Coordinates of C-alpha atoms and ligand atoms in Angstrom, one line a residue:
M1 CA -3.6 71.0 -38.9
L2 CA -2.9 68.9 -35.8
T3 CA -3.1 70.0 -32.3
Q4 CA -2.3 67.3 -30.0
L5 CA 0.2 64.5 -30.9
I6 CA -1.0 60.8 -28.4
H7 CA 0.9 58.3 -30.7
T8 CA 1.9 58.3 -34.7
K9 CA -1.4 57.2 -35.4
N10 CA -2.6 60.8 -34.9
L11 CA -0.7 61.5 -38.4
N12 CA -1.1 60.2 -42.0
D13 CA 0.7 59.3 -43.9
S14 CA 1.3 61.9 -46.3
E15 CA 1.1 64.5 -43.1
I16 CA 4.7 62.4 -41.9
L17 CA 6.0 62.1 -45.5
A18 CA 5.5 66.1 -45.4
L19 CA 7.5 66.6 -42.0
L20 CA 10.7 64.8 -43.5
E21 CA 10.5 66.7 -46.3
R22 CA 10.5 69.8 -44.1
A23 CA 13.3 68.8 -41.4
N24 CA 15.5 66.9 -44.4
A25 CA 14.6 71.1 -45.9
F26 CA 16.0 72.6 -42.4
L27 CA 18.9 70.0 -42.1
H28 CA 20.2 71.3 -46.1
Q29 CA 19.3 75.2 -44.9
E30 CA 16.8 74.9 -47.7
A31 CA 13.9 76.5 -46.1
T32 CA 13.3 79.2 -43.4
P33 CA 12.6 78.3 -40.1
P34 CA 9.0 80.8 -39.0
N35 CA 9.4 83.2 -36.8
L36 CA 7.8 81.7 -33.7
T37 CA 9.0 83.8 -30.9
H38 CA 5.2 84.9 -29.5
K39 CA 4.5 81.6 -29.0
R40 CA 4.9 79.3 -25.6
I41 CA 6.7 76.3 -24.7
V42 CA 5.9 74.4 -21.3
A43 CA 7.6 70.8 -21.0
L44 CA 6.0 69.5 -17.7
F45 CA 8.3 66.1 -17.7
F46 CA 7.8 63.4 -14.6
E47 CA 10.8 61.1 -15.7
N48 CA 14.3 61.9 -16.6
S49 CA 15.5 62.7 -19.8
T50 CA 18.3 63.7 -22.0
R51 CA 17.8 63.5 -25.5
T52 CA 14.0 64.4 -25.7
I53 CA 14.5 67.8 -23.8
A54 CA 17.7 69.0 -24.6
S55 CA 16.3 68.3 -28.5
F56 CA 13.2 69.9 -27.7
Q57 CA 14.5 73.0 -26.5
M58 CA 16.8 73.0 -29.1
A59 CA 14.4 72.9 -31.9
A60 CA 12.2 75.8 -30.3
S61 CA 15.0 78.1 -30.1
R62 CA 15.7 77.8 -33.9
L63 CA 12.0 78.5 -34.2
G64 CA 12.5 81.3 -31.7
A65 CA 10.4 80.3 -29.6
Y66 CA 10.0 80.6 -25.8
F67 CA 10.8 77.3 -24.3
S68 CA 10.3 76.0 -20.0
V69 CA 10.9 72.8 -18.2
F70 CA 8.6 72.8 -15.5
N71 CA 10.8 71.7 -12.5
V72 CA 7.8 69.0 -10.8
Q73 CA 9.9 68.4 -7.8
K74 CA 10.2 72.2 -6.5
S75 CA 6.4 72.1 -7.7
S76 CA 3.8 72.6 -6.1
A77 CA 2.9 68.4 -7.1
S78 CA 4.9 67.5 -3.7
K79 CA 2.4 70.0 -1.8
G80 CA -0.8 67.6 -2.9
E81 CA -1.7 69.4 -6.1
T82 CA -3.8 67.7 -8.3
L83 CA -2.0 67.1 -11.3
L84 CA -4.9 68.3 -13.2
D85 CA -4.9 71.8 -11.4
T86 CA -1.2 72.1 -11.9
L87 CA -1.7 71.2 -16.1
H88 CA -5.0 74.1 -16.0
N89 CA -3.2 76.9 -14.0
L90 CA 0.5 76.2 -16.8
E91 CA -2.0 76.5 -19.7
A92 CA -4.0 79.6 -17.4
M93 CA -0.8 82.0 -18.8
G94 CA -1.3 80.9 -21.6
L95 CA 0.8 78.1 -22.9
D96 CA 0.4 77.5 -27.2
L97 CA 1.8 73.8 -26.7
L98 CA 2.7 71.6 -23.6
I99 CA 4.7 68.6 -23.9
T100 CA 4.9 66.4 -21.7
R101 CA 6.7 62.9 -20.0
H102 CA 5.3 60.8 -17.6
H103 CA 5.4 57.5 -16.1
H104 CA 2.0 55.8 -16.3
S105 CA 1.0 55.0 -20.5
S106 CA -2.6 56.5 -20.2
S107 CA -0.6 59.4 -18.9
A108 CA -0.9 61.0 -22.9
I109 CA -4.6 60.6 -23.6
Y110 CA -5.4 61.9 -19.7
F111 CA -4.0 65.1 -20.3
A112 CA -4.5 65.9 -23.8
K113 CA -8.1 65.3 -23.2
H114 CA -8.6 68.2 -19.9
L115 CA -5.8 70.8 -22.7
N116 CA -7.0 73.3 -24.8
C117 CA -3.8 74.0 -26.1
A118 CA -1.6 72.2 -28.6
F119 CA 0.1 68.6 -27.1
I120 CA 3.3 66.6 -27.8
N121 CA 3.7 63.1 -26.0
A122 CA 7.3 63.2 -25.3
G123 CA 6.9 59.3 -23.9
S124 CA 4.0 58.4 -21.4
G125 CA 5.0 54.6 -20.4
T126 CA 5.0 51.4 -22.2
L127 CA 2.5 53.7 -24.7
A128 CA 4.6 55.3 -27.0
H129 CA 6.6 58.0 -27.6
P130 CA 5.7 59.5 -31.2
T131 CA 8.5 61.6 -32.8
Q132 CA 11.4 59.5 -31.1
A133 CA 9.7 57.3 -34.0
L134 CA 9.8 59.7 -36.1
L135 CA 13.4 60.6 -35.7
D136 CA 14.3 57.5 -36.6
L137 CA 12.0 57.4 -39.3
L138 CA 13.5 59.7 -40.9
T139 CA 17.0 58.8 -39.9
L140 CA 15.7 55.0 -42.3
Y141 CA 14.1 57.3 -44.8
N142 CA 17.4 59.1 -45.4
H143 CA 20.1 56.3 -44.7
F144 CA 17.6 54.8 -47.7
K145 CA 16.9 57.8 -50.0
G146 CA 13.4 57.5 -49.0
A147 CA 13.3 53.3 -50.6
L148 CA 12.2 52.3 -47.0
E149 CA 9.4 49.5 -49.0
G150 CA 10.8 45.8 -48.2
K151 CA 13.1 46.3 -46.2
T152 CA 13.5 44.7 -43.0
I153 CA 14.3 46.1 -39.0
A154 CA 15.3 43.5 -36.4
I155 CA 13.8 45.5 -33.3
V156 CA 16.2 43.8 -31.1
G157 CA 15.3 44.1 -27.1
D158 CA 12.7 44.8 -24.1
I159 CA 9.8 45.1 -27.1
K160 CA 7.6 44.5 -24.0
N161 CA 8.6 47.7 -22.2
S162 CA 9.5 50.1 -24.8
R163 CA 7.7 52.7 -26.0
V164 CA 10.3 53.3 -28.7
A165 CA 9.4 50.6 -30.0
N166 CA 5.7 50.7 -29.6
S167 CA 6.2 53.4 -31.8
N168 CA 8.3 51.8 -34.5
M169 CA 6.0 48.8 -34.9
E170 CA 2.9 51.1 -35.4
L171 CA 4.3 53.3 -37.6
L172 CA 6.8 51.7 -40.0
P173 CA 5.2 49.0 -41.6
R174 CA 2.7 52.3 -43.3
F175 CA 5.6 52.9 -45.2
G176 CA 6.4 49.2 -46.1
M177 CA 9.1 47.6 -44.2
R178 CA 9.0 44.3 -42.3
V179 CA 9.5 44.2 -38.8
I180 CA 11.4 41.5 -37.3
L181 CA 10.8 41.2 -33.0
V182 CA 14.3 40.1 -31.1
A183 CA 14.1 39.0 -27.6
P184 CA 13.9 36.7 -25.2
P185 CA 10.2 35.3 -24.2
H186 CA 9.7 37.1 -20.6
F187 CA 10.4 40.7 -23.2
L188 CA 8.0 40.1 -26.3
P189 CA 4.6 41.2 -26.4
P190 CA 0.9 39.8 -27.9
T191 CA 2.2 40.1 -31.3
S192 CA 1.4 39.6 -35.2
L193 CA 4.6 40.2 -36.1
P194 CA 7.6 37.8 -36.4
T195 CA 9.1 36.8 -33.6
T196 CA 12.8 35.3 -32.9
H197 CA 14.9 34.3 -30.0
S198 CA 18.2 34.2 -32.2
L199 CA 19.7 37.3 -33.5
Q200 CA 22.4 36.2 -35.2
E201 CA 19.0 34.6 -37.0
A202 CA 17.4 38.0 -37.6
L203 CA 20.9 40.1 -38.1
E204 CA 21.0 37.3 -41.1
V205 CA 17.6 38.7 -43.1
A206 CA 17.7 42.5 -41.4
D207 CA 18.8 45.6 -43.7
V208 CA 18.7 47.8 -40.2
V209 CA 19.4 46.3 -36.8
M210 CA 18.0 48.9 -33.8
G211 CA 18.8 47.9 -30.3
L212 CA 16.6 49.1 -27.2
R213 CA 18.0 49.6 -23.6
T214 CA 16.5 47.2 -20.8
Q215 CA 13.8 49.3 -19.1
T216 CA 14.9 48.6 -15.5
E217 CA 12.8 50.5 -13.9
R218 CA 9.6 49.3 -15.0
H219 CA 10.2 45.5 -14.7
C220 CA 8.2 44.7 -10.8
L221 CA 10.4 41.3 -11.4
Q222 CA 13.3 40.4 -12.1
T223 CA 13.3 38.2 -15.2
Y224 CA 16.5 37.5 -15.9
G225 CA 19.9 37.0 -14.0
S226 CA 21.8 40.1 -14.7
L227 CA 22.1 42.0 -17.6
K228 CA 25.2 40.5 -17.8
D229 CA 22.9 37.3 -18.7
Y230 CA 20.8 39.1 -21.4
A231 CA 24.4 40.8 -23.6
K232 CA 25.5 36.9 -23.9
D233 CA 22.1 36.4 -25.8
F234 CA 21.1 40.1 -26.7
C235 CA 23.9 42.5 -27.2
L236 CA 25.0 43.8 -30.6
R237 CA 28.6 43.2 -31.5
G238 CA 30.7 43.2 -34.8
A239 CA 31.4 40.0 -35.1
L240 CA 27.9 39.1 -35.4
L241 CA 27.4 41.3 -37.4
G242 CA 30.7 40.0 -40.1
K243 CA 31.0 42.6 -42.7
R244 CA 27.3 43.6 -43.1
Q245 CA 26.8 47.2 -44.1
I246 CA 23.1 47.6 -41.9
P247 CA 22.8 51.2 -39.9
I248 CA 22.7 50.6 -36.2
L249 CA 19.7 52.6 -34.8
H250 CA 19.6 53.0 -30.8
P251 CA 17.0 55.4 -29.3
G252 CA 19.4 56.5 -25.9
P253 CA 20.7 56.0 -23.1
V254 CA 22.6 53.0 -24.5
H255 CA 23.3 50.3 -22.0
R256 CA 27.3 50.1 -23.2
N257 CA 28.1 46.8 -23.7
I258 CA 24.4 45.2 -22.9
D259 CA 22.8 46.4 -26.0
I260 CA 25.4 47.5 -28.3
E261 CA 29.1 46.8 -27.8
D262 CA 31.4 49.6 -27.9
A263 CA 33.5 48.9 -30.9
L264 CA 30.4 49.6 -32.8
L265 CA 28.9 52.6 -31.6
D266 CA 32.2 54.4 -32.7
D267 CA 31.6 51.7 -36.2
P268 CA 30.4 54.4 -39.2
R269 CA 27.7 52.1 -39.6
C270 CA 26.5 53.7 -36.0
Q271 CA 23.2 56.8 -36.6
V272 CA 22.6 57.0 -33.1
L273 CA 23.8 60.1 -33.1
E274 CA 22.9 60.8 -36.8
Q275 CA 19.3 60.0 -34.8
V276 CA 20.1 62.4 -32.4
K277 CA 20.9 65.1 -34.8
L278 CA 18.3 64.8 -37.0
G279 CA 15.6 64.9 -34.0
V280 CA 16.1 68.0 -33.8
F281 CA 14.9 69.0 -37.4
L282 CA 12.2 66.3 -36.4
R283 CA 11.0 68.8 -33.7
M284 CA 10.7 71.5 -36.1
A285 CA 8.9 71.0 -38.7
L286 CA 6.7 69.3 -35.7
M287 CA 6.1 72.1 -33.7
E288 CA 5.6 75.0 -36.4
S289 CA 3.1 72.5 -38.3
M290 CA 2.1 72.5 -34.9
L291 CA 1.9 76.2 -33.7
A292 CA 3.2 78.6 -37.5
S293 CA -0.4 80.3 -38.0
Ligands
LIG301 N1 14.8 57.8 -24.8 C1 14.3 56.8 -24.3 C2 12.3 56.2 -23.7 O1 12.2 57.4 -23.3 C3 15.0 54.9 -24.7 C4 14.8 54.7 -23.1 O2 14.6 55.3 -22.4 O3 15.3 53.5 -23.4 O4 11.8 55.3 -24.5

């Protein structure tokens, strides 16, 4: 049984497929969620979050578990308590699962190493965001009715600084998907995957496109004139996509008209809210697999 999810590599392919199937069973009400009223889950987020934290909370409530969001700003961290002491104190209160988000890439590895309870990384710097990649996979799995082999996804934007891109670059090829990275040179990491600076060229071969937010909070230098400058070449627009019926994904938050133009966000091809919806069921399946015994 998985007890620590730092990155998608912690799960093998059959465990992942089982999670997708279980999430779908919850989605279609073909399975009754377990009753986890005796389980205590705490979310410890040092970075802001809208979807991820709410999604974990919704998922926990559907499982009947106690869920508490620990308020870092109001905690003794501001009085000089070390991170490790904060963790050990929370754990001493009888915690079953800790979910964390932190701006340092190695934070999740550090937390996992020092905890005895179950652990989920909900975003660590640029390293990984495993539950986002798993819900992206579920969205694609459902959209293509399981036939992911040979499908090409174009991931567009600030790939170098995106933990979502990092996790998807690890996960999606395991299920037969081809990944093309589309970005200006300063947003591309060193990689063996195919890359291009031309969004149009990538869209010609893509079966799916995933936009990313420019991670300005992680930039130490401003490497482009402005977000509008970047958008001229990399914003997903209807005019570029034409009539191609390909799903559009984005982990959110979306920079409107920078990552994706307004009209496309309202287009039936846009799967952003479907991703959010499926995320709840995916997280239910994941927490069940870690906590139900
Ligand atoms: N919400 C995602 C994350 O936490 C994507 C983003 O913030 O751009 O990584």
